[in-house]
CSV table of C-alpha atoms in Angstrom, one decimal:
chain,number,residue,atom,x,y,z
A,206,MET,CA,0.3,-31.4,16.3
A,207,ASN,CA,-3.3,-32.8,16.5
A,208,GLU,CA,-4.9,-32.4,13.4
A,209,ALA,CA,-8.8,-32.6,12.8
A,210,PRO,CA,-9.7,-36.2,11.3
A,211,GLU,CA,-10.7,-36.3,8.0
A,212,LEU,CA,-14.6,-36.6,7.2
A,213,THR,CA,-14.9,-39.1,4.6
A,214,ALA,CA,-17.9,-39.4,2.3
A,215,VAL,CA,-19.8,-42.6,2.3
A,216,ALA,CA,-20.9,-43.6,-1.2
A,217,VAL,CA,-24.6,-44.3,-1.5
A,218,ASP,CA,-25.5,-47.0,-3.7
A,219,PRO,CA,-29.1,-46.2,-5.1
A,220,THR,CA,-29.4,-49.4,-6.8
A,221,LEU,CA,-29.5,-51.7,-3.2
A,222,ILE,CA,-32.9,-53.0,-2.5
A,223,LEU,CA,-32.3,-53.8,1.1
A,224,LEU,CA,-30.3,-51.5,3.3
A,225,THR,CA,-28.8,-52.1,6.5
A,226,VAL,CA,-30.3,-50.0,9.6
A,227,GLU,CA,-27.4,-48.1,9.6
A,228,GLU,CA,-27.6,-47.1,5.5
A,229,ALA,CA,-31.4,-46.6,6.3
A,230,ALA,CA,-30.7,-44.2,9.2
A,231,ARG,CA,-28.4,-42.4,7.0
A,232,ARG,CA,-30.6,-41.9,4.2
A,233,LEU,CA,-33.3,-40.5,6.9
A,234,GLY,CA,-31.0,-38.2,8.2
A,235,ILE,CA,-31.7,-39.4,11.9
A,236,GLY,CA,-29.5,-41.3,14.3
A,237,ARG,CA,-28.8,-45.1,14.3
A,238,THR,CA,-30.5,-45.6,17.6
A,239,THR,CA,-33.6,-43.9,16.6
A,240,CYS,CA,-33.6,-46.1,13.4
A,241,PHE,CA,-33.1,-49.3,15.6
A,242,ARG,CA,-36.2,-48.2,17.7
A,243,LEU,CA,-38.4,-47.6,14.5
A,244,VAL,CA,-37.5,-50.7,13.5
A,245,SER,CA,-38.3,-52.6,16.5
A,246,THR,CA,-41.7,-50.8,17.2
A,247,GLY,CA,-42.6,-51.6,13.8
A,248,GLU,CA,-42.7,-48.0,12.5
A,249,LEU,CA,-39.9,-48.8,9.9
A,250,GLU,CA,-40.7,-51.8,7.8
A,251,SER,CA,-37.8,-54.3,8.2
A,252,VAL,CA,-37.4,-57.9,7.0
A,253,THR,CA,-34.9,-60.6,8.1
A,254,VAL,CA,-32.3,-62.3,5.6
A,255,GLY,CA,-31.1,-65.3,7.5
A,256,ARG,CA,-29.8,-63.6,10.9
A,257,LEU,CA,-29.7,-60.1,9.6
A,258,ARG,CA,-32.2,-57.2,9.8
A,259,ARG,CA,-32.6,-55.3,6.5
A,260,VAL,CA,-34.6,-52.5,5.8
A,261,PRO,CA,-36.3,-52.3,2.2
A,262,ALA,CA,-35.3,-49.2,0.3
A,263,ASP,CA,-38.8,-48.3,-0.5
A,264,ALA,CA,-40.1,-48.6,3.1
A,265,LEU,CA,-38.0,-45.3,3.7
A,266,SER,CA,-40.5,-43.5,1.2
A,267,THR,CA,-43.5,-45.1,2.8
A,268,TYR,CA,-42.2,-44.2,6.2
A,269,VAL,CA,-41.8,-40.5,5.1
A,270,ALA,CA,-45.3,-40.4,3.3
A,271,THR,CA,-46.7,-41.5,6.8
A,272,LEU,CA,-44.8,-38.9,8.8
A,273,ARG,CA,-46.2,-36.1,6.1
A,274,ARG,CA,-49.7,-37.5,6.4
A,275,ALA,CA,-49.7,-37.2,10.2
A,276,THR,CA,-48.5,-33.9,10.0
A,277,LEU,CA,-51.1,-32.7,7.8
A,278,ALA,CA,-53.7,-34.3,9.7
A,279,ALA,CA,-52.5,-32.7,13.0
């Protein structure tokens, strides 16, 4: 019999200062591809650490605040 695969919860470490794009997407509740697009267009702040692309954790709050202001202004 084929059983449904188990869903595993991914632990979120609230102490992380820099997040991978995947972790940022998960926290925002959006898809990975959408998050990469936001990073590439500059809508979501990111930094380079060596050859790695990371999103500062506080950039998520800034991005959401920008979305809220845009919604209120519309």
